[in-house]
């Protein structure tokens, strides 16, 4: 009978709800990240970037690959 159609409809509803919830959480996380970005003080971020650049040592040059 119609049991297969009922199961299919239930599965479709569950998948739809799950997908919607994932997008809601992703949108909320994106909005929170954007808000944090706008609220962060510019000077502080620049200081962190300059500290990171100063602490990194330049990479040792790689030997040239021979064509042999």
Short mmCIF file of C-alpha atoms in Angstrom, two decimals:
data_model
loop_
_atom_site.label_atom_id
_atom_site.label_comp_id
_atom_site.label_asym_id
_atom_site.label_seq_id
_atom_site.Cartn_x
_atom_site.Cartn_y
_atom_site.Cartn_z
CA UNK A 1 0.00 0.00 0.00
CA UNK A 2 0.75 3.52 0.85
CA UNK A 3 3.28 2.84 3.62
CA UNK A 4 6.22 3.64 1.34
CA UNK A 5 4.80 7.05 0.49
CA UNK A 6 4.30 7.88 4.17
CA UNK A 7 7.88 6.90 5.00
CA UNK A 8 9.16 8.89 2.04
CA UNK A 9 7.22 11.96 3.15
CA UNK A 10 8.52 11.60 6.72
CA UNK A 11 12.10 11.29 5.46
CA UNK A 12 11.67 14.33 3.24
CA UNK A 13 10.31 16.37 6.15
CA UNK A 14 13.18 15.29 8.41
CA UNK A 15 15.79 16.10 5.77
CA UNK A 16 14.18 19.47 5.12
CA UNK A 17 14.15 20.38 8.81
CA UNK A 18 17.76 19.27 9.26
CA UNK A 19 18.95 21.23 6.24
CA UNK A 20 17.08 24.33 7.38
CA UNK A 21 18.65 24.08 10.84
CA UNK A 22 22.15 23.82 9.35
CA UNK A 23 21.60 26.97 7.30
CA UNK A 24 20.17 28.85 10.29
CA UNK A 25 23.21 27.97 12.41
CA UNK A 26 25.60 28.88 9.56
CA UNK A 27 23.88 32.23 9.02
CA UNK A 28 24.00 33.01 12.74
CA UNK A 29 27.71 32.14 12.89
CA UNK A 30 28.42 34.31 9.85
CA UNK A 31 26.52 37.24 11.36
CA UNK A 32 28.40 36.85 14.65
CA UNK A 33 31.73 36.74 12.81
CA UNK A 34 30.85 39.87 10.88
CA UNK A 35 29.83 41.69 14.06
CA UNK A 36 33.09 40.71 15.78
CA UNK A 37 35.05 41.92 12.77
CA UNK A 38 33.34 45.31 12.81
CA UNK A 39 33.74 45.70 16.58
CA UNK A 40 37.44 44.75 16.73
CA UNK A 41 39.74 47.74 17.14
CA UNK A 42 41.83 48.32 14.02
CA UNK A 43 45.08 49.10 15.83
CA UNK A 44 44.99 45.91 17.84
CA UNK A 45 44.60 43.76 14.74
CA UNK A 46 47.47 45.59 13.05
CA UNK A 47 49.66 45.02 16.11
CA UNK A 48 48.91 41.31 16.10
CA UNK A 49 49.72 41.04 12.40
CA UNK A 50 53.02 42.88 12.80
CA UNK A 51 53.99 40.72 15.78
CA UNK A 52 53.25 37.57 13.82
CA UNK A 53 55.28 38.77 10.85
CA UNK A 54 58.20 39.73 13.11
CA UNK A 55 58.21 36.38 14.91
CA UNK A 56 58.24 34.27 11.75
CA UNK A 57 61.69 33.41 10.48
CA UNK A 58 62.22 33.51 6.75
CA UNK A 59 62.09 30.06 5.22
CA UNK A 60 65.37 28.49 4.17
CA UNK A 61 65.81 28.56 0.39
CA UNK A 62 64.94 25.29 -1.28
CA UNK A 63 67.61 23.63 -3.42
CA UNK A 64 66.94 23.81 -7.13
CA UNK A 65 65.57 20.61 -8.57
CA UNK A 66 67.86 18.97 -11.07
CA UNK A 67 66.38 17.81 -14.32
CA UNK A 68 68.18 14.48 -14.17
#
